[in-house]
Amino acid sequence: MSDFTNEHMMLVILGAAIATYLTRIGGYLLLSVVSDIPPRAEAALNAIPAAVLTTLVAPAFYATGWEGKLAIAAALLVGLRYKSPLPMIAVGWVIVMVCRRFIIG
């Protein structure tokens, strides 16, 4: 049998699922109970998406080749210009595909 059917692995997956659910529902319940959020806490909560996005993009930027770096930089510029994420995703995807198809081979 593979490791994925091991009962210890299933317990780890179940524990991770429960921990993930509790952290998500815990934040929702906490914010539903608190009527006034202090300005500092609100500022910290507003900064979370940017911090999460940075933790996702920064390792990819350093781990990928030059075409990935070019695509991330172009997507960043498009993302600063347009509010919708679709143009940003499209530009990054097109740059990587064109570079891989016509330049890298």
C-alpha atoms as an extended CHARMM CRD file, in Angstrom:
* protein
*
       105  EXT
         1         1  MET       CA              0.0000000000        0.0000000000        0.0000000000  PROA      1               0.0000000000
         2         2  SER       CA              1.1010000000        3.5340000000       -0.5360000000  PROA      2               0.0000000000
         3         3  ASP       CA              1.7490000000        6.0650000000        2.1990000000  PROA      3               0.0000000000
         4         4  PHE       CA             -1.5380000000        7.7930000000        1.4740000000  PROA      4               0.0000000000
         5         5  THR       CA             -3.5300000000        4.8590000000        2.8410000000  PROA      5               0.0000000000
         6         6  ASN       CA             -1.4840000000        4.6750000000        6.0010000000  PROA      6               0.0000000000
         7         7  GLU       CA             -3.7100000000        5.4300000000        8.9910000000  PROA      7               0.0000000000
         8         8  HSD       CA             -1.1530000000        7.8390000000       10.4460000000  PROA      8               0.0000000000
         9         9  MET       CA             -1.1910000000        9.8100000000        7.2140000000  PROA      9               0.0000000000
        10        10  MET       CA             -4.9830000000        9.9300000000        7.3040000000  PROA      10              0.0000000000
        11        11  LEU       CA             -4.8620000000       11.2340000000       10.8900000000  PROA      11              0.0000000000
        12        12  VAL       CA             -2.3930000000       13.9350000000        9.8460000000  PROA      12              0.0000000000
        13        13  ILE       CA             -4.6490000000       14.9790000000        6.9450000000  PROA      13              0.0000000000
        14        14  LEU       CA             -7.7110000000       14.9780000000        9.1900000000  PROA      14              0.0000000000
        15        15  GLY       CA             -5.8940000000       17.0120000000       11.8450000000  PROA      15              0.0000000000
        16        16  ALA       CA             -4.7140000000       19.5260000000        9.2540000000  PROA      16              0.0000000000
        17        17  ALA       CA             -8.2490000000       19.8100000000        7.8860000000  PROA      17              0.0000000000
        18        18  ILE       CA             -9.6870000000       20.4090000000       11.3590000000  PROA      18              0.0000000000
        19        19  ALA       CA             -6.9810000000       22.9660000000       12.2050000000  PROA      19              0.0000000000
        20        20  THR       CA             -7.5970000000       24.7830000000        8.9260000000  PROA      20              0.0000000000
        21        21  TYR       CA            -11.3420000000       24.8520000000        9.5020000000  PROA      21              0.0000000000
        22        22  LEU       CA            -10.9760000000       26.0850000000       13.0920000000  PROA      22              0.0000000000
        23        23  THR       CA             -8.6200000000       28.9060000000       12.1040000000  PROA      23              0.0000000000
        24        24  ARG       CA            -10.9760000000       30.0520000000        9.3670000000  PROA      24              0.0000000000
        25        25  ILE       CA            -14.1580000000       29.8580000000       11.4000000000  PROA      25              0.0000000000
        26        26  GLY       CA            -12.3740000000       31.2620000000       14.4770000000  PROA      26              0.0000000000
        27        27  GLY       CA            -11.5190000000       34.4990000000       12.6990000000  PROA      27              0.0000000000
        28        28  TYR       CA            -15.0580000000       34.8400000000       11.4200000000  PROA      28              0.0000000000
        29        29  LEU       CA            -16.5680000000       34.2110000000       14.8700000000  PROA      29              0.0000000000
        30        30  LEU       CA            -14.1310000000       36.6040000000       16.5480000000  PROA      30              0.0000000000
        31        31  LEU       CA            -14.9320000000       39.4160000000       14.1280000000  PROA      31              0.0000000000
        32        32  SER       CA            -18.6790000000       38.7920000000       14.4010000000  PROA      32              0.0000000000
        33        33  VAL       CA            -18.5120000000       39.2050000000       18.2100000000  PROA      33              0.0000000000
        34        34  VAL       CA            -16.3520000000       42.3330000000       18.2210000000  PROA      34              0.0000000000
        35        35  SER       CA            -18.4200000000       45.3690000000       17.2860000000  PROA      35              0.0000000000
        36        36  ASP       CA            -15.6250000000       47.9400000000       17.0270000000  PROA      36              0.0000000000
        37        37  ILE       CA            -12.3340000000       46.9530000000       15.5310000000  PROA      37              0.0000000000
        38        38  PRO       CA             -9.4500000000       49.1540000000       16.6980000000  PROA      38              0.0000000000
        39        39  PRO       CA             -7.8150000000       51.0860000000       13.8300000000  PROA      39              0.0000000000
        40        40  ARG       CA             -4.4940000000       49.2800000000       14.2710000000  PROA      40              0.0000000000
        41        41  ALA       CA             -6.1990000000       45.8810000000       14.1030000000  PROA      41              0.0000000000
        42        42  GLU       CA             -8.1350000000       46.9540000000       11.0230000000  PROA      42              0.0000000000
        43        43  ALA       CA             -4.9190000000       48.1460000000        9.3630000000  PROA      43              0.0000000000
        44        44  ALA       CA             -3.2700000000       44.8230000000       10.1940000000  PROA      44              0.0000000000
        45        45  LEU       CA             -6.2210000000       42.8960000000        8.7660000000  PROA      45              0.0000000000
        46        46  ASN       CA             -6.1080000000       44.9930000000        5.6020000000  PROA      46              0.0000000000
        47        47  ALA       CA             -2.4110000000       44.1460000000        5.1520000000  PROA      47              0.0000000000
        48        48  ILE       CA             -2.9480000000       40.3860000000        5.2920000000  PROA      48              0.0000000000
        49        49  PRO       CA             -3.8030000000       39.8520000000        1.5850000000  PROA      49              0.0000000000
        50        50  ALA       CA             -0.6490000000       41.6620000000        0.4660000000  PROA      50              0.0000000000
        51        51  ALA       CA              1.4590000000       39.6640000000        2.9230000000  PROA      51              0.0000000000
        52        52  VAL       CA             -0.0530000000       36.3690000000        1.7940000000  PROA      52              0.0000000000
        53        53  LEU       CA              0.4110000000       37.2730000000       -1.8570000000  PROA      53              0.0000000000
        54        54  THR       CA              4.0380000000       38.1910000000       -1.2110000000  PROA      54              0.0000000000
        55        55  THR       CA              4.7070000000       34.8630000000        0.4650000000  PROA      55              0.0000000000
        56        56  LEU       CA              3.2850000000       33.0990000000       -2.5710000000  PROA      56              0.0000000000
        57        57  VAL       CA              5.0080000000       35.1580000000       -5.2790000000  PROA      57              0.0000000000
        58        58  ALA       CA              8.4530000000       35.7980000000       -3.7710000000  PROA      58              0.0000000000
        59        59  PRO       CA              9.6160000000       32.1560000000       -3.6990000000  PROA      59              0.0000000000
        60        60  ALA       CA              8.3490000000       31.6430000000       -7.2460000000  PROA      60              0.0000000000
        61        61  PHE       CA             10.2370000000       34.7250000000       -8.3770000000  PROA      61              0.0000000000
        62        62  TYR       CA             13.5420000000       33.3910000000       -7.0740000000  PROA      62              0.0000000000
        63        63  ALA       CA             12.9580000000       29.7620000000       -8.0470000000  PROA      63              0.0000000000
        64        64  THR       CA             11.8860000000       30.3020000000      -11.6390000000  PROA      64              0.0000000000
        65        65  GLY       CA             13.8940000000       31.1170000000      -14.7320000000  PROA      65              0.0000000000
        66        66  TRP       CA             14.2150000000       34.5040000000      -16.4000000000  PROA      66              0.0000000000
        67        67  GLU       CA             10.9110000000       34.0330000000      -18.2650000000  PROA      67              0.0000000000
        68        68  GLY       CA              9.1010000000       33.6220000000      -14.9500000000  PROA      68              0.0000000000
        69        69  LYS       CA             10.7930000000       36.7030000000      -13.5270000000  PROA      69              0.0000000000
        70        70  LEU       CA              9.8340000000       38.6880000000      -16.6210000000  PROA      70              0.0000000000
        71        71  ALA       CA              6.2270000000       37.4540000000      -16.3840000000  PROA      71              0.0000000000
        72        72  ILE       CA              5.9810000000       38.3070000000      -12.6780000000  PROA      72              0.0000000000
        73        73  ALA       CA              7.4110000000       41.7890000000      -13.2500000000  PROA      73              0.0000000000
        74        74  ALA       CA              5.0390000000       42.4320000000      -16.1660000000  PROA      74              0.0000000000
        75        75  ALA       CA              2.0840000000       41.0710000000      -14.2040000000  PROA      75              0.0000000000
        76        76  LEU       CA              2.9970000000       43.3660000000      -11.3110000000  PROA      76              0.0000000000
        77        77  LEU       CA              2.9680000000       46.4090000000      -13.6030000000  PROA      77              0.0000000000
        78        78  VAL       CA             -0.3600000000       45.3870000000      -15.1420000000  PROA      78              0.0000000000
        79        79  GLY       CA             -1.7590000000       44.6850000000      -11.6910000000  PROA      79              0.0000000000
        80        80  LEU       CA             -0.8360000000       48.1950000000      -10.5770000000  PROA      80              0.0000000000
        81        81  ARG       CA             -2.6310000000       49.6340000000      -13.6100000000  PROA      81              0.0000000000
        82        82  TYR       CA             -5.8340000000       47.5590000000      -13.5930000000  PROA      82              0.0000000000
        83        83  LYS       CA             -7.9290000000       46.5830000000      -10.5960000000  PROA      83              0.0000000000
        84        84  SER       CA             -9.1600000000       43.3140000000      -12.1120000000  PROA      84              0.0000000000
        85        85  PRO       CA             -6.7920000000       40.3400000000      -11.7600000000  PROA      85              0.0000000000
        86        86  LEU       CA             -7.7080000000       38.9380000000      -15.1840000000  PROA      86              0.0000000000
        87        87  PRO       CA             -5.4050000000       41.2250000000      -17.2570000000  PROA      87              0.0000000000
        88        88  MET       CA             -2.5730000000       40.5580000000      -14.8170000000  PROA      88              0.0000000000
        89        89  ILE       CA             -3.0020000000       36.7910000000      -15.1010000000  PROA      89              0.0000000000
        90        90  ALA       CA             -3.3690000000       36.9730000000      -18.8830000000  PROA      90              0.0000000000
        91        91  VAL       CA             -0.2020000000       39.0560000000      -19.3470000000  PROA      91              0.0000000000
        92        92  GLY       CA              1.8660000000       36.8140000000      -17.1040000000  PROA      92              0.0000000000
        93        93  TRP       CA              0.5860000000       33.6820000000      -18.7880000000  PROA      93              0.0000000000
        94        94  VAL       CA              1.1600000000       35.0120000000      -22.3130000000  PROA      94              0.0000000000
        95        95  ILE       CA              4.7150000000       36.1050000000      -21.5130000000  PROA      95              0.0000000000
        96        96  VAL       CA              5.6440000000       32.7180000000      -20.0720000000  PROA      96              0.0000000000
        97        97  MET       CA              4.0430000000       30.8300000000      -22.9640000000  PROA      97              0.0000000000
        98        98  VAL       CA              5.6720000000       33.0150000000      -25.6390000000  PROA      98              0.0000000000
        99        99  CYS       CA              9.0750000000       32.7840000000      -23.9820000000  PROA      99              0.0000000000
       100       100  ARG       CA              8.8570000000       29.0290000000      -23.5710000000  PROA      100             0.0000000000
       101       101  ARG       CA              7.5450000000       28.4330000000      -27.0900000000  PROA      101             0.0000000000
       102       102  PHE       CA              9.6410000000       30.8160000000      -29.1800000000  PROA      102             0.0000000000
       103       103  ILE       CA             12.7120000000       31.7590000000      -27.1640000000  PROA      103             0.0000000000
       104       104  ILE       CA             13.6010000000       28.8270000000      -24.9510000000  PROA      104             0.0000000000
       105       105  GLY       CA             12.2980000000       26.2660000000      -27.3980000000  PROA      105             0.0000000000
